[in-house]
Amino acid sequence: MDEVIKIVNDIKQGNIKPIYFFMGEEPYYIDRLTDYIEDNILSEEEKGFNQTVLYGKDVSLEDVMSSARRYPMMAERQVVIVKEAQELSRTIDKLEAYAQNPQPTTVLVFAYKYKTLDKRKKVTKTLEKAGLVFESKKLYENQVGEWIKRVLSGKGYTIEPKAAAMLVEFLGNDLSKINNELEKLIIILPKGTAISPKHVEENIGISKDYNVFELRKAIGERDQLKAYRIADHFSQNPKDNPLVMTTGLVFGFFSQLLQYHGLKDKSAANAARVLKVNPYFMKDYDIALRNYPMKKVSAIVAALRDIDVKSKGVGANAISQADLLKEMLVKIFN
């Protein structure tokens, strides 16, 4: 995120590169940077003649370079943006010829999603020398909560840890999807609001009581009544609570718990760092650590592997989601 801010600030200050190559598995920042250039480098009057947006599936790399070599009309520079540029991956090495001598009055932008250039190749090194190459990497799920907090802080909001955890549990590390949901909250809630689980439930549709986060918490506390109640809710709403996701996240919880048992340094700070868990939630892991000895956790992990295979339809075509959830809880609690 800091690198993104630096790129934007450099453009604001007039330090504009002739080539921007945005690539990587996380499309969110690629889209944001591309949109910023599209909206801000040229004035509205200049855009008509001097801003070209191309799509990788519709053009060849030769077409792109031909557009980039044109001169601007009645303006200091032109902007050529190639969206979905990953469609040009088979011929992208040809870009080296243009990068060796880029048109100084052109800002050429590539939005190269879900893929990266080989950093050892000459084309990548030439692009880095001539312009700017930015790799947008996927965040780990344990980093997304902090990202949500920073995004909302920049817009004048705060968020409770549980509310952020609900978003991560439901949406994973897809920043574009998360940002869309945050935008909904920002539209509805007044500036300065501390976003709570209730806000998330009422405005996004994620239940604050019936979600995998609460299921894991109930399991960790050995609250069987609550766990079975949540599992029953999941069985009645399978589209909103896919079994594969549920078993995967519960498996991840016990895998972390097994790792926690094996730590010599069980201090909150070290455990949170090693387990990649928000320190706020370490108390839930401490409770589970007391409730599930290491030998029991090992047995649960093995059982969950079997449940996970069945949840994917392997050797369990006749078993319903409700029965598999019950089987999972029986093996955990017994």
mmCIF file of C-alpha atoms in Angstrom:
data_model
loop_
_atom_site.group_PDB
_atom_site.id
_atom_site.type_symbol
_atom_site.label_atom_id
_atom_site.label_comp_id
_atom_site.label_asym_id
_atom_site.label_seq_id
_atom_site.Cartn_x
_atom_site.Cartn_y
_atom_site.Cartn_z
ATOM 1 C CA MET A 1 0.000 0.000 0.000
ATOM 2 C CA ASP A 2 2.879 2.378 0.773
ATOM 3 C CA GLU A 3 4.314 1.772 -2.699
ATOM 4 C CA VAL A 4 0.930 2.581 -4.244
ATOM 5 C CA ILE A 5 0.760 5.844 -2.309
ATOM 6 C CA LYS A 6 4.276 6.743 -3.500
ATOM 7 C CA ILE A 7 3.339 6.095 -7.151
ATOM 8 C CA VAL A 8 0.282 8.333 -6.829
ATOM 9 C CA ASN A 9 2.223 11.078 -5.039
ATOM 10 C CA ASP A 10 4.958 11.035 -7.690
ATOM 11 C CA ILE A 11 2.350 11.496 -10.422
ATOM 12 C CA LYS A 12 0.753 14.358 -8.468
ATOM 13 C CA GLN A 13 4.158 16.045 -8.268
ATOM 14 C CA GLY A 14 4.694 15.698 -12.015
ATOM 15 C CA ASN A 15 7.217 12.854 -11.817
ATOM 16 C CA ILE A 16 5.521 10.853 -14.566
ATOM 17 C CA LYS A 17 7.119 7.784 -16.146
ATOM 18 C CA PRO A 18 6.839 6.975 -19.864
ATOM 19 C CA ILE A 19 5.816 3.367 -19.040
ATOM 20 C CA TYR A 20 3.833 1.902 -16.151
ATOM 21 C CA PHE A 21 3.601 -1.881 -16.003
ATOM 22 C CA PHE A 22 1.184 -2.942 -13.247
ATOM 23 C CA MET A 23 1.102 -6.716 -12.776
ATOM 24 C CA GLY A 24 0.283 -9.384 -10.221
ATOM 25 C CA GLU A 25 -2.235 -11.679 -8.593
ATOM 26 C CA GLU A 26 -4.140 -8.926 -6.743
ATOM 27 C CA PRO A 27 -6.169 -6.894 -9.275
ATOM 28 C CA TYR A 28 -7.372 -4.288 -6.755
ATOM 29 C CA TYR A 29 -4.287 -2.056 -6.832
ATOM 30 C CA ILE A 30 -3.766 -2.606 -10.555
ATOM 31 C CA ASP A 31 -7.266 -1.243 -11.172
ATOM 32 C CA ARG A 32 -6.838 1.625 -8.714
ATOM 33 C CA LEU A 33 -3.550 2.810 -10.209
ATOM 34 C CA THR A 34 -4.795 2.435 -13.781
ATOM 35 C CA ASP A 35 -7.970 4.381 -12.951
ATOM 36 C CA TYR A 36 -5.938 7.105 -11.252
ATOM 37 C CA ILE A 37 -3.787 7.626 -14.346
ATOM 38 C CA GLU A 38 -6.833 7.492 -16.613
ATOM 39 C CA ASP A 39 -8.607 10.153 -14.536
ATOM 40 C CA ASN A 40 -5.791 12.511 -13.602
ATOM 41 C CA ILE A 41 -2.873 12.865 -16.012
ATOM 42 C CA LEU A 42 -4.763 14.644 -18.775
ATOM 43 C CA SER A 43 -7.385 17.352 -18.471
ATOM 44 C CA GLU A 44 -10.900 16.619 -19.736
ATOM 45 C CA GLU A 45 -10.210 18.772 -22.814
ATOM 46 C CA GLU A 46 -7.037 16.848 -23.626
ATOM 47 C CA LYS A 47 -8.535 13.380 -23.225
ATOM 48 C CA GLY A 48 -10.635 13.506 -26.394
ATOM 49 C CA PHE A 49 -7.635 13.443 -28.742
ATOM 50 C CA ASN A 50 -4.872 12.187 -26.471
ATOM 51 C CA GLN A 51 -6.186 9.367 -24.314
ATOM 52 C CA THR A 52 -6.572 5.885 -25.778
ATOM 53 C CA VAL A 53 -7.907 2.863 -23.918
ATOM 54 C CA LEU A 54 -7.165 -0.509 -25.519
ATOM 55 C CA TYR A 55 -8.049 -4.044 -24.435
ATOM 56 C CA GLY A 56 -5.551 -6.882 -24.673
ATOM 57 C CA LYS A 57 -7.986 -9.336 -26.241
ATOM 58 C CA ASP A 58 -8.792 -6.903 -29.083
ATOM 59 C CA VAL A 59 -5.324 -5.678 -30.112
ATOM 60 C CA SER A 60 -1.836 -6.956 -30.836
ATOM 61 C CA LEU A 61 1.305 -5.695 -29.134
ATOM 62 C CA GLU A 62 2.242 -4.099 -32.454
ATOM 63 C CA ASP A 63 -1.019 -2.110 -32.325
ATOM 64 C CA VAL A 64 -0.179 -0.945 -28.806
ATOM 65 C CA MET A 65 3.334 0.163 -29.711
ATOM 66 C CA SER A 66 2.060 1.922 -32.837
ATOM 67 C CA SER A 67 -0.405 3.919 -30.713
ATOM 68 C CA ALA A 68 2.318 4.716 -28.185
ATOM 69 C CA ARG A 69 4.638 6.102 -30.877
ATOM 70 C CA ARG A 70 2.132 8.710 -32.030
ATOM 71 C CA TYR A 71 2.580 12.344 -31.038
ATOM 72 C CA PRO A 72 0.020 14.145 -28.866
ATOM 73 C CA MET A 73 -2.344 16.700 -30.403
ATOM 74 C CA MET A 74 -2.340 20.165 -28.807
ATOM 75 C CA ALA A 75 -1.129 18.725 -25.490
ATOM 76 C CA GLU A 76 2.135 18.026 -23.695
ATOM 77 C CA ARG A 77 1.567 14.254 -23.689
ATOM 78 C CA GLN A 78 -0.782 11.442 -24.600
ATOM 79 C CA VAL A 79 -1.892 8.501 -22.471
ATOM 80 C CA VAL A 80 -2.274 4.966 -23.842
ATOM 81 C CA ILE A 81 -3.827 2.439 -21.453
ATOM 82 C CA VAL A 82 -3.918 -1.292 -22.123
ATOM 83 C CA LYS A 83 -6.497 -3.014 -19.928
ATOM 84 C CA GLU A 84 -6.598 -6.810 -19.572
ATOM 85 C CA ALA A 85 -3.012 -6.708 -20.857
ATOM 86 C CA GLN A 86 -2.419 -10.278 -19.662
ATOM 87 C CA GLU A 87 -4.126 -11.334 -22.912
ATOM 88 C CA LEU A 88 -0.893 -10.241 -24.621
ATOM 89 C CA SER A 89 1.318 -12.478 -22.478
ATOM 90 C CA ARG A 90 2.430 -14.702 -25.371
ATOM 91 C CA THR A 91 4.042 -11.798 -27.207
ATOM 92 C CA ILE A 92 4.887 -9.501 -24.300
ATOM 93 C CA ASP A 93 8.647 -9.952 -24.850
ATOM 94 C CA LYS A 94 8.273 -7.817 -27.982
ATOM 95 C CA LEU A 95 7.647 -4.846 -25.703
ATOM 96 C CA GLU A 96 11.382 -4.744 -25.029
ATOM 97 C CA ALA A 97 11.960 -3.011 -28.384
ATOM 98 C CA TYR A 98 9.658 -0.127 -27.399
ATOM 99 C CA ALA A 99 10.984 0.040 -23.827
ATOM 100 C CA GLN A 100 14.530 0.530 -25.117
ATOM 101 C CA ASN A 101 13.434 3.805 -26.691
ATOM 102 C CA PRO A 102 10.025 4.880 -25.353
ATOM 103 C CA GLN A 103 8.210 7.882 -26.809
ATOM 104 C CA PRO A 104 8.883 10.636 -24.234
ATOM 105 C CA THR A 105 5.520 12.332 -24.856
ATOM 106 C CA THR A 106 3.549 9.130 -24.221
ATOM 107 C CA VAL A 107 2.463 7.586 -20.923
ATOM 108 C CA LEU A 108 1.973 3.901 -21.704
ATOM 109 C CA VAL A 109 0.120 1.887 -19.049
ATOM 110 C CA PHE A 110 -0.298 -1.890 -18.851
ATOM 111 C CA ALA A 111 -2.866 -3.462 -16.501
ATOM 112 C CA TYR A 112 -1.453 -7.001 -16.501
ATOM 113 C CA LYS A 113 -3.660 -8.914 -14.054
ATOM 114 C CA TYR A 114 -3.248 -12.305 -12.415
ATOM 115 C CA LYS A 115 0.185 -12.807 -13.976
ATOM 116 C CA THR A 116 3.705 -11.475 -13.556
ATOM 117 C CA LEU A 117 6.671 -11.017 -15.819
ATOM 118 C CA ASP A 118 9.734 -13.145 -15.248
ATOM 119 C CA LYS A 119 12.052 -10.752 -13.417
ATOM 120 C CA ARG A 120 15.073 -12.501 -14.889
ATOM 121 C CA LYS A 121 14.057 -11.677 -18.448
ATOM 122 C CA LYS A 122 15.514 -8.778 -20.363
ATOM 123 C CA VAL A 123 12.095 -7.297 -21.136
ATOM 124 C CA THR A 124 11.388 -6.898 -17.403
ATOM 125 C CA LYS A 125 14.752 -5.311 -16.694
ATOM 126 C CA THR A 126 14.338 -2.967 -19.659
ATOM 127 C CA LEU A 127 10.864 -1.921 -18.465
ATOM 128 C CA GLU A 128 12.201 -1.259 -14.964
ATOM 129 C CA LYS A 129 14.950 0.908 -16.404
ATOM 130 C CA ALA A 130 12.661 2.843 -18.756
ATOM 131 C CA GLY A 131 9.651 3.216 -16.497
ATOM 132 C CA LEU A 132 8.024 1.601 -13.476
ATOM 133 C CA VAL A 133 7.129 -2.035 -12.852
ATOM 134 C CA PHE A 134 4.800 -2.645 -9.900
ATOM 135 C CA GLU A 135 3.783 -6.090 -8.656
ATOM 136 C CA SER A 136 0.458 -6.224 -6.830
ATOM 137 C CA LYS A 137 0.684 -9.218 -4.502
ATOM 138 C CA LYS A 138 -2.170 -11.011 -2.773
ATOM 139 C CA LEU A 139 -2.407 -10.277 0.925
ATOM 140 C CA TYR A 140 -2.461 -13.149 3.370
ATOM 141 C CA GLU A 141 -5.810 -13.378 5.137
ATOM 142 C CA ASN A 142 -4.203 -12.408 8.439
ATOM 143 C CA GLN A 143 -3.118 -9.114 6.796
ATOM 144 C CA VAL A 144 -6.540 -8.203 5.404
ATOM 145 C CA GLY A 145 -8.012 -7.015 8.708
ATOM 146 C CA GLU A 146 -5.280 -4.392 9.036
ATOM 147 C CA TRP A 147 -5.831 -3.399 5.392
ATOM 148 C CA ILE A 148 -9.551 -2.882 6.075
ATOM 149 C CA LYS A 149 -8.671 -0.764 9.097
ATOM 150 C CA ARG A 150 -6.281 1.427 7.062
ATOM 151 C CA VAL A 151 -8.719 1.900 4.185
ATOM 152 C CA LEU A 152 -11.532 2.940 6.528
ATOM 153 C CA SER A 153 -9.219 5.174 8.562
ATOM 154 C CA GLY A 154 -8.351 7.076 5.387
ATOM 155 C CA LYS A 155 -12.059 7.720 4.861
ATOM 156 C CA GLY A 156 -12.771 8.774 8.436
ATOM 157 C CA TYR A 157 -14.130 5.501 9.865
ATOM 158 C CA THR A 158 -13.008 2.861 12.354
ATOM 159 C CA ILE A 159 -14.019 -0.798 12.601
ATOM 160 C CA GLU A 160 -14.298 -3.239 15.480
ATOM 161 C CA PRO A 161 -11.982 -6.285 15.204
ATOM 162 C CA LYS A 162 -14.876 -8.743 15.095
ATOM 163 C CA ALA A 163 -16.569 -6.816 12.274
ATOM 164 C CA ALA A 164 -13.341 -6.875 10.262
ATOM 165 C CA ALA A 165 -12.958 -10.602 10.986
ATOM 166 C CA MET A 166 -16.502 -11.241 9.716
ATOM 167 C CA LEU A 167 -15.644 -9.560 6.403
ATOM 168 C CA VAL A 168 -12.442 -11.567 6.045
ATOM 169 C CA GLU A 169 -14.161 -14.855 6.924
ATOM 170 C CA PHE A 170 -16.921 -14.181 4.384
ATOM 171 C CA LEU A 171 -14.901 -12.609 1.555
ATOM 172 C CA GLY A 172 -11.405 -13.992 2.081
ATOM 173 C CA ASN A 173 -8.550 -11.872 0.719
ATOM 174 C CA ASP A 174 -10.342 -10.552 -2.380
ATOM 175 C CA LEU A 175 -9.682 -6.831 -1.865
ATOM 176 C CA SER A 176 -11.995 -5.747 -4.690
ATOM 177 C CA LYS A 177 -14.965 -7.559 -3.158
ATOM 178 C CA ILE A 178 -14.140 -6.271 0.313
ATOM 179 C CA ASN A 179 -13.772 -2.721 -0.962
ATOM 180 C CA ASN A 180 -17.186 -2.928 -2.655
ATOM 181 C CA GLU A 181 -18.762 -3.907 0.661
ATOM 182 C CA LEU A 182 -16.894 -1.156 2.506
ATOM 183 C CA GLU A 183 -18.186 1.372 -0.028
ATOM 184 C CA LYS A 184 -21.744 0.267 0.819
ATOM 185 C CA LEU A 185 -21.090 0.914 4.495
ATOM 186 C CA ILE A 186 -19.504 4.297 3.773
ATOM 187 C CA ILE A 187 -22.542 5.379 1.758
ATOM 188 C CA ILE A 188 -24.972 4.316 4.482
ATOM 189 C CA LEU A 189 -23.132 5.237 7.684
ATOM 190 C CA PRO A 190 -22.128 8.772 8.744
ATOM 191 C CA LYS A 191 -18.469 9.692 8.787
ATOM 192 C CA GLY A 192 -16.801 8.910 12.095
ATOM 193 C CA THR A 193 -18.824 5.739 12.681
ATOM 194 C CA ALA A 194 -17.129 2.836 14.431
ATOM 195 C CA ILE A 195 -18.341 -0.028 12.238
ATOM 196 C CA SER A 196 -19.660 -2.896 14.360
ATOM 197 C CA PRO A 197 -20.702 -6.486 13.671
ATOM 198 C CA LYS A 198 -24.307 -5.285 13.760
ATOM 199 C CA HIS A 199 -23.575 -2.785 10.940
ATOM 200 C CA VAL A 200 -22.023 -5.585 8.885
ATOM 201 C CA GLU A 201 -24.985 -7.881 9.528
ATOM 202 C CA GLU A 202 -27.639 -5.285 8.717
ATOM 203 C CA ASN A 203 -26.016 -3.744 5.645
ATOM 204 C CA ILE A 204 -23.975 -6.540 4.075
ATOM 205 C CA GLY A 205 -25.963 -9.598 5.060
ATOM 206 C CA ILE A 206 -23.289 -11.470 6.997
ATOM 207 C CA SER A 207 -24.832 -12.851 10.173
ATOM 208 C CA LYS A 208 -22.996 -11.735 13.282
ATOM 209 C CA ASP A 209 -24.151 -14.867 15.115
ATOM 210 C CA TYR A 210 -24.208 -17.527 12.402
ATOM 211 C CA ASN A 211 -20.866 -17.501 10.631
ATOM 212 C CA VAL A 212 -17.720 -19.629 10.565
ATOM 213 C CA PHE A 213 -15.959 -17.180 12.887
ATOM 214 C CA GLU A 214 -18.609 -17.820 15.573
ATOM 215 C CA LEU A 215 -18.584 -21.570 14.853
ATOM 216 C CA ARG A 216 -14.832 -21.753 15.455
ATOM 217 C CA LYS A 217 -15.228 -19.699 18.632
ATOM 218 C CA ALA A 218 -17.965 -22.034 19.922
ATOM 219 C CA ILE A 219 -15.836 -25.080 19.098
ATOM 220 C CA GLY A 220 -12.821 -23.553 20.853
ATOM 221 C CA GLU A 221 -14.933 -22.916 23.967
ATOM 222 C CA ARG A 222 -16.462 -26.411 23.699
ATOM 223 C CA ASP A 223 -19.902 -24.756 23.605
ATOM 224 C CA GLN A 224 -21.647 -27.690 21.956
ATOM 225 C CA LEU A 225 -25.147 -26.195 22.007
ATOM 226 C CA LYS A 226 -24.027 -23.068 20.163
ATOM 227 C CA ALA A 227 -21.886 -25.038 17.698
ATOM 228 C CA TYR A 228 -24.731 -27.389 16.771
ATOM 229 C CA ARG A 229 -27.124 -24.432 16.452
ATOM 230 C CA ILE A 230 -24.762 -22.710 13.992
ATOM 231 C CA ALA A 231 -24.225 -25.967 12.088
ATOM 232 C CA ASP A 232 -28.000 -26.371 11.772
ATOM 233 C CA HIS A 233 -28.256 -22.831 10.391
ATOM 234 C CA PHE A 234 -25.522 -23.629 7.859
ATOM 235 C CA SER A 235 -27.404 -26.786 6.794
ATOM 236 C CA GLN A 236 -30.529 -24.751 6.135
ATOM 237 C CA ASN A 237 -28.603 -22.080 4.202
ATOM 238 C CA PRO A 238 -26.022 -24.079 2.204
ATOM 239 C CA LYS A 239 -25.553 -21.459 -0.534
ATOM 240 C CA ASP A 240 -24.432 -18.851 1.984
ATOM 241 C CA ASN A 241 -22.331 -21.346 3.936
ATOM 242 C CA PRO A 242 -20.567 -23.772 1.567
ATOM 243 C CA LEU A 243 -19.486 -26.928 3.345
ATOM 244 C CA VAL A 244 -16.060 -26.928 1.700
ATOM 245 C CA MET A 245 -15.359 -23.439 3.066
ATOM 246 C CA THR A 246 -16.633 -24.338 6.540
ATOM 247 C CA THR A 247 -14.559 -27.503 6.876
ATOM 248 C CA GLY A 248 -11.521 -25.749 5.395
ATOM 249 C CA LEU A 249 -11.639 -22.917 7.926
ATOM 250 C CA VAL A 250 -12.238 -25.236 10.885
ATOM 251 C CA PHE A 251 -9.343 -27.394 9.679
ATOM 252 C CA GLY A 252 -7.178 -24.256 9.493
ATOM 253 C CA PHE A 253 -8.133 -23.349 13.065
ATOM 254 C CA PHE A 254 -7.042 -26.722 14.452
ATOM 255 C CA SER A 255 -3.894 -26.729 12.335
ATOM 256 C CA GLN A 256 -2.983 -23.398 13.946
ATOM 257 C CA LEU A 257 -3.867 -24.821 17.354
ATOM 258 C CA LEU A 258 -1.545 -27.767 16.764
ATOM 259 C CA GLN A 259 1.207 -25.324 15.824
ATOM 260 C CA TYR A 260 0.424 -23.291 18.960
ATOM 261 C CA HIS A 261 0.848 -26.384 21.154
ATOM 262 C CA GLY A 262 4.301 -26.892 19.678
ATOM 263 C CA LEU A 263 5.555 -23.353 20.358
ATOM 264 C CA LYS A 264 8.171 -22.916 23.043
ATOM 265 C CA ASP A 265 7.474 -19.195 23.265
ATOM 266 C CA LYS A 266 3.718 -18.947 23.796
ATOM 267 C CA SER A 267 3.691 -15.217 24.529
ATOM 268 C CA ALA A 268 0.763 -13.451 22.859
ATOM 269 C CA ALA A 269 2.969 -11.391 20.569
ATOM 270 C CA ASN A 270 5.054 -14.330 19.359
ATOM 271 C CA ALA A 271 2.078 -16.669 18.976
ATOM 272 C CA ALA A 272 0.113 -14.097 16.970
ATOM 273 C CA ARG A 273 3.104 -13.571 14.683
ATOM 274 C CA VAL A 274 3.790 -17.286 14.118
ATOM 275 C CA LEU A 275 0.145 -18.277 13.715
ATOM 276 C CA LYS A 276 -0.563 -15.202 11.565
ATOM 277 C CA VAL A 277 -3.499 -14.236 13.754
ATOM 278 C CA ASN A 278 -4.723 -10.801 14.809
ATOM 279 C CA PRO A 279 -3.490 -10.406 18.437
ATOM 280 C CA TYR A 280 -7.030 -9.380 19.418
ATOM 281 C CA PHE A 281 -8.208 -12.965 18.823
ATOM 282 C CA MET A 282 -5.393 -14.757 20.653
ATOM 283 C CA LYS A 283 -7.615 -15.131 23.709
ATOM 284 C CA ASP A 284 -9.849 -17.475 21.668
ATOM 285 C CA TYR A 285 -6.817 -19.616 20.857
ATOM 286 C CA ASP A 286 -5.767 -19.625 24.518
ATOM 287 C CA ILE A 287 -9.184 -20.993 25.521
ATOM 288 C CA ALA A 288 -9.027 -23.657 22.792
ATOM 289 C CA LEU A 289 -5.477 -24.570 23.850
ATOM 290 C CA ARG A 290 -6.755 -25.397 27.345
ATOM 291 C CA ASN A 291 -9.791 -27.284 26.041
ATOM 292 C CA TYR A 292 -7.972 -29.432 23.485
ATOM 293 C CA PRO A 293 -4.742 -31.243 24.467
ATOM 294 C CA MET A 294 -2.158 -31.727 21.742
ATOM 295 C CA LYS A 295 -3.011 -35.412 21.253
ATOM 296 C CA LYS A 296 -6.703 -34.569 20.801
ATOM 297 C CA VAL A 297 -5.894 -31.780 18.326
ATOM 298 C CA SER A 298 -3.817 -34.196 16.249
ATOM 299 C CA ALA A 299 -6.750 -36.626 16.125
ATOM 300 C CA ILE A 300 -9.138 -33.816 15.144
ATOM 301 C CA VAL A 301 -6.859 -32.658 12.339
ATOM 302 C CA ALA A 302 -6.774 -36.196 10.944
ATOM 303 C CA ALA A 303 -10.570 -36.504 11.206
ATOM 304 C CA LEU A 304 -11.096 -33.133 9.521
ATOM 305 C CA ARG A 305 -8.975 -34.241 6.578
ATOM 306 C CA ASP A 306 -11.446 -37.082 6.073
ATOM 307 C CA ILE A 307 -14.453 -34.733 6.408
ATOM 308 C CA ASP A 308 -12.875 -32.305 3.952
ATOM 309 C CA VAL A 309 -12.479 -35.071 1.363
ATOM 310 C CA LYS A 310 -16.098 -36.100 1.860
ATOM 311 C CA SER A 311 -17.277 -32.467 1.593
ATOM 312 C CA LYS A 312 -15.781 -32.406 -1.894
ATOM 313 C CA GLY A 313 -17.869 -35.423 -2.882
ATOM 314 C CA VAL A 314 -15.162 -38.065 -2.730
ATOM 315 C CA GLY A 315 -16.747 -41.302 -1.509
ATOM 316 C CA ALA A 316 -19.639 -39.445 0.090
ATOM 317 C CA ASN A 317 -22.157 -38.694 -2.651
ATOM 318 C CA ALA A 318 -25.083 -39.855 -0.532
ATOM 319 C CA ILE A 319 -24.124 -37.913 2.616
ATOM 320 C CA SER A 320 -25.925 -34.597 3.099
ATOM 321 C CA GLN A 321 -24.263 -31.382 4.206
ATOM 322 C CA ALA A 322 -26.198 -31.527 7.467
ATOM 323 C CA ASP A 323 -24.921 -35.031 8.233
ATOM 324 C CA LEU A 324 -21.329 -34.107 7.396
ATOM 325 C CA LEU A 325 -21.460 -31.068 9.674
ATOM 326 C CA LYS A 326 -22.835 -33.221 12.487
ATOM 327 C CA GLU A 327 -20.133 -35.808 11.852
ATOM 328 C CA MET A 328 -17.509 -33.061 12.014
ATOM 329 C CA LEU A 329 -18.775 -31.795 15.385
ATOM 330 C CA VAL A 330 -19.128 -35.313 16.824
ATOM 331 C CA LYS A 331 -15.494 -36.074 15.971
ATOM 332 C CA ILE A 332 -14.353 -32.765 17.467
ATOM 333 C CA PHE A 333 -16.314 -32.940 20.725
ATOM 334 C CA ASN A 334 -16.097 -36.697 21.411
#
